[in-house]
Amino acid sequence: PMINPVLKFGSYIVENLTQYNQPVFVYIPPHAEVRGGAWVVIDPMINPRIMEMYADSSARGGVLEPAGIAEIKFRRAELVKTMHRLDPQLQWMKMNAAPGVVTKEDISQHEAELMPAYAPIGELFADLHDRPDRMLAKGVIRKVVPWTNARTHFYWRLRRRLDELPLQRRVEGRAPQMSAADVERVLCEALVAGAGLGPAHVHDDRRVAECFEELTDVDALHAALDKIVDERKSAV
């Protein structure tokens, strides 16, 4: 639900984010959840060139809550199949149903007895998909950032992104069709080739920010960047 119409004008938020040209970081703090319309409003896919999403290890995110997904994906029929696959007693009863040792009523009764224990399984399974590790694997968030490290992480990340923006716009000007992910890879290659950054440090925001601070030959970096972009364009 919307609180004090914070997200009442979600469409205006999305519209402005599509046009925004400065770094935007979305962080889901500990034990917080982003659901439904709130997720749609702050989804990095709105503007992947400037938006990034992060989450604490205890955060959750997804369009639907686990209970809602479980009602759709894990109905009674799916739960019964799970019971028959996992419960030894049901497996034995099914094997002995043909000879008449066990009746269908006996099987149904045992299924009913197991239902309270199996019903939460669907919700737990859905919750696993909303956890940060799964969001990271699906590319929904960029990184899992513990709350205790968040201030330091975003300080160095912001410094890096502000230094990279002029280079990013230079790449986009020469190759507007290049995706955000490809632009990022080109920037990393250029920092190695034109700024002397070690290949092992291209994903270390602090090292990259310090590399920009110590950079003395900007022209060499621009030349390396232009060369890499032109090579990418000719290879397409």
PDB file of C-alpha atoms in Angstrom:
ATOM      1  CA  PRO A   1       0.000   0.000   0.000  1.00  0.00           C
ATOM      2  CA  MET A   2       1.086   3.577  -0.611  1.00  0.00           C
ATOM      3  CA  ILE A   3       2.089   5.548   2.474  1.00  0.00           C
ATOM      4  CA  ASN A   4       1.481   9.299   2.408  1.00  0.00           C
ATOM      5  CA  PRO A   5       1.192   9.043  -1.434  1.00  0.00           C
ATOM      6  CA  VAL A   6       4.982   8.527  -1.698  1.00  0.00           C
ATOM      7  CA  LEU A   7       4.512   6.387  -4.820  1.00  0.00           C
ATOM      8  CA  LYS A   8       1.237   7.906  -5.931  1.00  0.00           C
ATOM      9  CA  PHE A   9       2.911   9.489  -8.918  1.00  0.00           C
ATOM     10  CA  GLY A  10       4.991   6.471  -9.883  1.00  0.00           C
ATOM     11  CA  SER A  11       4.647   7.163 -13.585  1.00  0.00           C
ATOM     12  CA  TYR A  12       6.264  10.567 -13.117  1.00  0.00           C
ATOM     13  CA  ILE A  13       9.144   8.950 -11.237  1.00  0.00           C
ATOM     14  CA  VAL A  14       9.690   6.478 -14.071  1.00  0.00           C
ATOM     15  CA  GLU A  15       9.465   9.223 -16.687  1.00  0.00           C
ATOM     16  CA  ASN A  16      12.119  11.309 -14.941  1.00  0.00           C
ATOM     17  CA  LEU A  17      14.401   8.346 -14.354  1.00  0.00           C
ATOM     18  CA  THR A  18      14.401   7.563 -18.075  1.00  0.00           C
ATOM     19  CA  GLN A  19      15.749  11.058 -18.725  1.00  0.00           C
ATOM     20  CA  TYR A  20      18.079  11.363 -15.733  1.00  0.00           C
ATOM     21  CA  ASN A  21      21.795  11.391 -16.574  1.00  0.00           C
ATOM     22  CA  GLN A  22      23.506  11.077 -13.197  1.00  0.00           C
ATOM     23  CA  PRO A  23      24.211   7.876 -11.202  1.00  0.00           C
ATOM     24  CA  VAL A  24      21.240   6.429  -9.340  1.00  0.00           C
ATOM     25  CA  PHE A  25      21.726   3.718  -6.700  1.00  0.00           C
ATOM     26  CA  VAL A  26      18.819   1.727  -5.305  1.00  0.00           C
ATOM     27  CA  TYR A  27      19.590  -0.087  -2.057  1.00  0.00           C
ATOM     28  CA  ILE A  28      17.264  -2.510  -0.274  1.00  0.00           C
ATOM     29  CA  PRO A  29      18.298  -2.333   3.404  1.00  0.00           C
ATOM     30  CA  PRO A  30      18.257  -5.191   5.958  1.00  0.00           C
ATOM     31  CA  HIS A  31      14.925  -7.011   6.346  1.00  0.00           C
ATOM     32  CA  ALA A  32      13.257  -4.675   3.837  1.00  0.00           C
ATOM     33  CA  GLU A  33      11.166  -5.787   0.871  1.00  0.00           C
ATOM     34  CA  VAL A  34      10.445  -4.174  -2.469  1.00  0.00           C
ATOM     35  CA  ARG A  35       7.217  -5.423  -4.029  1.00  0.00           C
ATOM     36  CA  GLY A  36       4.648  -4.730  -6.711  1.00  0.00           C
ATOM     37  CA  GLY A  37       4.376  -1.173  -7.975  1.00  0.00           C
ATOM     38  CA  ALA A  38       7.342  -0.048  -5.888  1.00  0.00           C
ATOM     39  CA  TRP A  39       9.574  -2.512  -7.746  1.00  0.00           C
ATOM     40  CA  VAL A  40       8.344  -1.304 -11.136  1.00  0.00           C
ATOM     41  CA  VAL A  41       9.108   2.297 -10.224  1.00  0.00           C
ATOM     42  CA  ILE A  42      12.746   1.686  -9.228  1.00  0.00           C
ATOM     43  CA  ASP A  43      13.678  -1.197 -11.540  1.00  0.00           C
ATOM     44  CA  PRO A  44      17.168  -0.486 -12.993  1.00  0.00           C
ATOM     45  CA  MET A  45      15.890  -1.605 -16.405  1.00  0.00           C
ATOM     46  CA  ILE A  46      14.161   1.786 -16.582  1.00  0.00           C
ATOM     47  CA  ASN A  47      17.549   3.306 -17.366  1.00  0.00           C
ATOM     48  CA  PRO A  48      20.338   0.690 -17.129  1.00  0.00           C
ATOM     49  CA  ARG A  49      23.020   3.175 -18.153  1.00  0.00           C
ATOM     50  CA  ILE A  50      22.724   5.139 -14.902  1.00  0.00           C
ATOM     51  CA  MET A  51      20.671   2.971 -12.504  1.00  0.00           C
ATOM     52  CA  GLU A  52      22.034   0.184 -10.289  1.00  0.00           C
ATOM     53  CA  MET A  53      20.309  -1.885  -7.612  1.00  0.00           C
ATOM     54  CA  TYR A  54      21.887  -3.415  -4.530  1.00  0.00           C
ATOM     55  CA  ALA A  55      20.550  -5.308  -1.517  1.00  0.00           C
ATOM     56  CA  ASP A  56      21.540  -6.386   1.967  1.00  0.00           C
ATOM     57  CA  SER A  57      21.827 -10.134   2.524  1.00  0.00           C
ATOM     58  CA  SER A  58      18.578 -10.180   4.530  1.00  0.00           C
ATOM     59  CA  ALA A  59      16.536  -8.106   2.060  1.00  0.00           C
ATOM     60  CA  ARG A  60      13.854  -9.428  -0.269  1.00  0.00           C
ATOM     61  CA  GLY A  61      12.598  -8.309  -3.651  1.00  0.00           C
ATOM     62  CA  GLY A  62      10.039  -9.348  -6.242  1.00  0.00           C
ATOM     63  CA  VAL A  63       6.803  -8.280  -7.863  1.00  0.00           C
ATOM     64  CA  LEU A  64       4.677 -10.703  -5.806  1.00  0.00           C
ATOM     65  CA  GLU A  65       5.097 -11.815  -2.215  1.00  0.00           C
ATOM     66  CA  PRO A  66       5.979 -15.500  -1.662  1.00  0.00           C
ATOM     67  CA  ALA A  67       2.478 -16.295  -0.429  1.00  0.00           C
ATOM     68  CA  GLY A  68       0.975 -14.921  -3.638  1.00  0.00           C
ATOM     69  CA  ILE A  69       3.371 -16.861  -5.862  1.00  0.00           C
ATOM     70  CA  ALA A  70       2.745 -20.047  -3.868  1.00  0.00           C
ATOM     71  CA  GLU A  71      -0.995 -19.741  -4.463  1.00  0.00           C
ATOM     72  CA  ILE A  72      -0.354 -19.605  -8.205  1.00  0.00           C
ATOM     73  CA  LYS A  73       2.563 -21.998  -8.649  1.00  0.00           C
ATOM     74  CA  PHE A  74       2.180 -24.396  -5.707  1.00  0.00           C
ATOM     75  CA  ARG A  75      -1.470 -25.366  -5.547  1.00  0.00           C
ATOM     76  CA  ARG A  76      -2.847 -28.468  -3.883  1.00  0.00           C
ATOM     77  CA  ALA A  77      -2.128 -30.709  -6.878  1.00  0.00           C
ATOM     78  CA  GLU A  78       1.558 -29.731  -6.875  1.00  0.00           C
ATOM     79  CA  LEU A  79       1.761 -30.250  -3.108  1.00  0.00           C
ATOM     80  CA  VAL A  80       0.260 -33.736  -3.426  1.00  0.00           C
ATOM     81  CA  LYS A  81       2.827 -34.617  -6.102  1.00  0.00           C
ATOM     82  CA  THR A  82       5.567 -33.417  -3.775  1.00  0.00           C
ATOM     83  CA  MET A  83       4.179 -35.579  -0.970  1.00  0.00           C
ATOM     84  CA  HIS A  84       4.170 -38.676  -3.146  1.00  0.00           C
ATOM     85  CA  ARG A  85       7.716 -37.961  -4.250  1.00  0.00           C
ATOM     86  CA  LEU A  86       9.132 -37.422  -0.766  1.00  0.00           C
ATOM     87  CA  ASP A  87       6.998 -39.256   1.800  1.00  0.00           C
ATOM     88  CA  PRO A  88       7.974 -42.958   2.275  1.00  0.00           C
ATOM     89  CA  GLN A  89       4.596 -43.821   3.790  1.00  0.00           C
ATOM     90  CA  LEU A  90       2.716 -42.516   0.766  1.00  0.00           C
ATOM     91  CA  GLN A  91       5.065 -44.347  -1.556  1.00  0.00           C
ATOM     92  CA  TRP A  92       4.407 -47.589   0.305  1.00  0.00           C
ATOM     93  CA  MET A  93       0.637 -46.972   0.269  1.00  0.00           C
ATOM     94  CA  LYS A  94       0.682 -46.309  -3.462  1.00  0.00           C
ATOM     95  CA  MET A  95       2.576 -49.563  -4.093  1.00  0.00           C
ATOM     96  CA  ASN A  96       0.021 -51.517  -2.068  1.00  0.00           C
ATOM     97  CA  ALA A  97      -3.101 -49.816  -3.397  1.00  0.00           C
ATOM     98  CA  ALA A  98      -3.546 -52.241  -6.319  1.00  0.00           C
ATOM     99  CA  PRO A  99      -3.704 -55.444  -4.218  1.00  0.00           C
ATOM    100  CA  GLY A 100      -6.347 -53.841  -2.033  1.00  0.00           C
ATOM    101  CA  VAL A 101      -4.191 -53.556   1.088  1.00  0.00           C
ATOM    102  CA  VAL A 102      -4.595 -49.771   1.009  1.00  0.00           C
ATOM    103  CA  THR A 103      -7.693 -47.892  -0.142  1.00  0.00           C
ATOM    104  CA  LYS A 104      -7.911 -44.535  -1.872  1.00  0.00           C
ATOM    105  CA  GLU A 105      -9.544 -43.190   1.281  1.00  0.00           C
ATOM    106  CA  ASP A 106      -6.462 -44.197   3.306  1.00  0.00           C
ATOM    107  CA  ILE A 107      -4.213 -42.359   0.865  1.00  0.00           C
ATOM    108  CA  SER A 108      -6.430 -39.274   0.900  1.00  0.00           C
ATOM    109  CA  GLN A 109      -6.504 -39.283   4.677  1.00  0.00           C
ATOM    110  CA  HIS A 110      -2.705 -39.438   4.884  1.00  0.00           C
ATOM    111  CA  GLU A 111      -2.417 -36.625   2.327  1.00  0.00           C
ATOM    112  CA  ALA A 112      -4.709 -34.512   4.499  1.00  0.00           C
ATOM    113  CA  GLU A 113      -2.541 -35.248   7.536  1.00  0.00           C
ATOM    114  CA  LEU A 114       0.579 -34.143   5.667  1.00  0.00           C
ATOM    115  CA  MET A 115      -0.943 -31.010   4.131  1.00  0.00           C
ATOM    116  CA  PRO A 116      -0.264 -28.653   7.105  1.00  0.00           C
ATOM    117  CA  ALA A 117       3.407 -29.630   6.996  1.00  0.00           C
ATOM    118  CA  TYR A 118       3.731 -29.335   3.201  1.00  0.00           C
ATOM    119  CA  ALA A 119       1.676 -26.176   2.654  1.00  0.00           C
ATOM    120  CA  PRO A 120       4.501 -23.827   3.758  1.00  0.00           C
ATOM    121  CA  ILE A 121       6.929 -25.514   1.341  1.00  0.00           C
ATOM    122  CA  GLY A 122       5.591 -23.583  -1.640  1.00  0.00           C
ATOM    123  CA  GLU A 123       5.925 -20.279   0.165  1.00  0.00           C
ATOM    124  CA  LEU A 124       9.450 -21.115   1.304  1.00  0.00           C
ATOM    125  CA  PHE A 125      10.396 -22.158  -2.230  1.00  0.00           C
ATOM    126  CA  ALA A 126       9.054 -18.870  -3.603  1.00  0.00           C
ATOM    127  CA  ASP A 127      10.910 -16.948  -0.900  1.00  0.00           C
ATOM    128  CA  LEU A 128      14.190 -18.503  -2.051  1.00  0.00           C
ATOM    129  CA  HIS A 129      13.718 -16.764  -5.398  1.00  0.00           C
ATOM    130  CA  ASP A 130      13.329 -13.389  -3.672  1.00  0.00           C
ATOM    131  CA  ARG A 131      16.605 -13.570  -1.763  1.00  0.00           C
ATOM    132  CA  PRO A 132      19.620 -11.456  -2.757  1.00  0.00           C
ATOM    133  CA  ASP A 133      21.774 -14.360  -3.926  1.00  0.00           C
ATOM    134  CA  ARG A 134      19.101 -15.406  -6.403  1.00  0.00           C
ATOM    135  CA  MET A 135      18.483 -11.806  -7.479  1.00  0.00           C
ATOM    136  CA  LEU A 136      22.213 -11.473  -8.112  1.00  0.00           C
ATOM    137  CA  ALA A 137      22.281 -14.698 -10.141  1.00  0.00           C
ATOM    138  CA  LYS A 138      19.396 -13.424 -12.285  1.00  0.00           C
ATOM    139  CA  GLY A 139      21.073 -10.053 -12.816  1.00  0.00           C
ATOM    140  CA  VAL A 140      18.342  -8.133 -11.006  1.00  0.00           C
ATOM    141  CA  ILE A 141      20.809  -6.562  -8.567  1.00  0.00           C
ATOM    142  CA  ARG A 142      24.432  -5.675  -9.180  1.00  0.00           C
ATOM    143  CA  LYS A 143      25.855  -6.810  -5.851  1.00  0.00           C
ATOM    144  CA  VAL A 144      24.930  -7.969  -2.346  1.00  0.00           C
ATOM    145  CA  VAL A 145      26.145  -5.208  -0.032  1.00  0.00           C
ATOM    146  CA  PRO A 146      25.993  -5.800   3.742  1.00  0.00           C
ATOM    147  CA  TRP A 147      24.545  -2.904   5.703  1.00  0.00           C
ATOM    148  CA  THR A 148      27.784  -2.493   7.671  1.00  0.00           C
ATOM    149  CA  ASN A 149      29.723  -1.868   4.445  1.00  0.00           C
ATOM    150  CA  ALA A 150      27.086   0.141   2.596  1.00  0.00           C
ATOM    151  CA  ARG A 151      28.416   3.654   3.323  1.00  0.00           C
ATOM    152  CA  THR A 152      31.960   2.798   2.239  1.00  0.00           C
ATOM    153  CA  HIS A 153      30.787   0.855  -0.794  1.00  0.00           C
ATOM    154  CA  PHE A 154      28.568   3.612  -2.142  1.00  0.00           C
ATOM    155  CA  TYR A 155      31.158   6.327  -1.448  1.00  0.00           C
ATOM    156  CA  TRP A 156      33.714   4.652  -3.701  1.00  0.00           C
ATOM    157  CA  ARG A 157      31.102   3.473  -6.199  1.00  0.00           C
ATOM    158  CA  LEU A 158      29.779   7.011  -6.629  1.00  0.00           C
ATOM    159  CA  ARG A 159      33.260   8.451  -7.029  1.00  0.00           C
ATOM    160  CA  ARG A 160      34.019   5.892  -9.716  1.00  0.00           C
ATOM    161  CA  ARG A 161      30.764   6.442 -11.587  1.00  0.00           C
ATOM    162  CA  LEU A 162      31.166  10.227 -11.581  1.00  0.00           C
ATOM    163  CA  ASP A 163      34.679   9.827 -13.012  1.00  0.00           C
ATOM    164  CA  GLU A 164      33.460   7.330 -15.608  1.00  0.00           C
ATOM    165  CA  LEU A 165      30.486   9.356 -16.847  1.00  0.00           C
ATOM    166  CA  PRO A 166      32.426  11.575 -19.303  1.00  0.00           C
ATOM    167  CA  LEU A 167      34.044   8.453 -20.758  1.00  0.00           C
ATOM    168  CA  GLN A 168      30.721   6.655 -20.894  1.00  0.00           C
ATOM    169  CA  ARG A 169      29.173   9.549 -22.834  1.00  0.00           C
ATOM    170  CA  ARG A 170      32.159   9.555 -25.148  1.00  0.00           C
ATOM    171  CA  VAL A 171      31.542   5.875 -25.920  1.00  0.00           C
ATOM    172  CA  GLU A 172      27.802   6.404 -26.363  1.00  0.00           C
ATOM    173  CA  GLY A 173      28.499   9.276 -28.739  1.00  0.00           C
ATOM    174  CA  ARG A 174      30.699   7.086 -30.935  1.00  0.00           C
ATOM    175  CA  ALA A 175      28.574   3.934 -30.628  1.00  0.00           C
ATOM    176  CA  PRO A 176      25.004   4.794 -29.578  1.00  0.00           C
ATOM    177  CA  GLN A 177      23.793   1.262 -30.287  1.00  0.00           C
ATOM    178  CA  MET A 178      26.164  -0.283 -27.734  1.00  0.00           C
ATOM    179  CA  SER A 179      24.428  -1.817 -24.704  1.00  0.00           C
ATOM    180  CA  ALA A 180      25.102  -0.645 -21.150  1.00  0.00           C
ATOM    181  CA  ALA A 181      26.930  -3.888 -20.344  1.00  0.00           C
ATOM    182  CA  ASP A 182      29.175  -3.526 -23.408  1.00  0.00           C
ATOM    183  CA  VAL A 183      29.915   0.098 -22.527  1.00  0.00           C
ATOM    184  CA  GLU A 184      31.018  -1.006 -19.075  1.00  0.00           C
ATOM    185  CA  ARG A 185      33.324  -3.640 -20.543  1.00  0.00           C
ATOM    186  CA  VAL A 186      34.831  -1.089 -22.932  1.00  0.00           C
ATOM    187  CA  LEU A 187      35.505   1.313 -20.050  1.00  0.00           C
ATOM    188  CA  CYS A 188      37.283  -1.433 -18.094  1.00  0.00           C
ATOM    189  CA  GLU A 189      39.434  -2.347 -21.095  1.00  0.00           C
ATOM    190  CA  ALA A 190      40.317   1.301 -21.664  1.00  0.00           C
ATOM    191  CA  LEU A 191      41.368   1.787 -18.036  1.00  0.00           C
ATOM    192  CA  VAL A 192      43.740  -1.158 -18.375  1.00  0.00           C
ATOM    193  CA  ALA A 193      45.119  -0.086 -21.750  1.00  0.00           C
ATOM    194  CA  GLY A 194      45.220   3.689 -21.282  1.00  0.00           C
ATOM    195  CA  ALA A 195      45.435   4.344 -17.546  1.00  0.00           C
ATOM    196  CA  GLY A 196      47.666   1.533 -16.322  1.00  0.00           C
ATOM    197  CA  LEU A 197      45.047  -0.075 -14.120  1.00  0.00           C
ATOM    198  CA  GLY A 198      45.743  -3.722 -13.334  1.00  0.00           C
ATOM    199  CA  PRO A 199      43.258  -6.139 -14.958  1.00  0.00           C
ATOM    200  CA  ALA A 200      42.544  -7.655 -11.538  1.00  0.00           C
ATOM    201  CA  HIS A 201      41.352  -4.285 -10.230  1.00  0.00           C
ATOM    202  CA  VAL A 202      38.780  -3.269 -12.856  1.00  0.00           C
ATOM    203  CA  HIS A 203      35.934  -4.277 -10.522  1.00  0.00           C
ATOM    204  CA  ASP A 204      37.465  -2.634  -7.444  1.00  0.00           C
ATOM    205  CA  ASP A 205      35.682   0.731  -7.213  1.00  0.00           C
ATOM    206  CA  ARG A 206      38.227   2.225  -4.838  1.00  0.00           C
ATOM    207  CA  ARG A 207      41.206   1.285  -7.009  1.00  0.00           C
ATOM    208  CA  VAL A 208      39.471   2.647 -10.101  1.00  0.00           C
ATOM    209  CA  ALA A 209      38.568   5.931  -8.361  1.00  0.00           C
ATOM    210  CA  GLU A 210      42.155   6.305  -7.163  1.00  0.00           C
ATOM    211  CA  CYS A 211      43.372   5.509 -10.670  1.00  0.00           C
ATOM    212  CA  PHE A 212      41.308   8.395 -12.039  1.00  0.00           C
ATOM    213  CA  GLU A 213      42.645  10.685  -9.312  1.00  0.00           C
ATOM    214  CA  GLU A 214      46.258   9.811 -10.175  1.00  0.00           C
ATOM    215  CA  LEU A 215      45.697   9.955 -13.945  1.00  0.00           C
ATOM    216  CA  THR A 216      48.042  12.431 -15.668  1.00  0.00           C
ATOM    217  CA  ASP A 217      47.607  11.598 -19.353  1.00  0.00           C
ATOM    218  CA  VAL A 218      43.915  11.909 -20.171  1.00  0.00           C
ATOM    219  CA  ASP A 219      44.619  11.952 -23.899  1.00  0.00           C
ATOM    220  CA  ALA A 220      46.160   8.469 -23.714  1.00  0.00           C
ATOM    221  CA  LEU A 221      43.044   7.179 -22.005  1.00  0.00           C
ATOM    222  CA  HIS A 222      40.803   8.787 -24.610  1.00  0.00           C
ATOM    223  CA  ALA A 223      42.909   7.334 -27.420  1.00  0.00           C
ATOM    224  CA  ALA A 224      42.745   3.853 -25.922  1.00  0.00           C
ATOM    225  CA  LEU A 225      39.001   4.209 -25.434  1.00  0.00           C
ATOM    226  CA  ASP A 226      38.378   5.371 -29.003  1.00  0.00           C
ATOM    227  CA  LYS A 227      40.509   2.546 -30.388  1.00  0.00           C
ATOM    228  CA  ILE A 228      38.588  -0.102 -28.442  1.00  0.00           C
ATOM    229  CA  VAL A 229      35.228   1.345 -29.489  1.00  0.00           C
ATOM    230  CA  ASP A 230      36.251   1.461 -33.162  1.00  0.00           C
ATOM    231  CA  GLU A 231      37.466  -2.151 -32.984  1.00  0.00           C
ATOM    232  CA  ARG A 232      34.138  -3.206 -31.480  1.00  0.00           C
ATOM    233  CA  LYS A 233      32.221  -1.367 -34.187  1.00  0.00           C
ATOM    234  CA  SER A 234      34.256  -2.899 -37.012  1.00  0.00           C
ATOM    235  CA  ALA A 235      33.788  -6.373 -35.544  1.00  0.00           C
ATOM    236  CA  VAL A 236      29.992  -6.113 -35.641  1.00  0.00           C
TER     237      VAL A 236
END
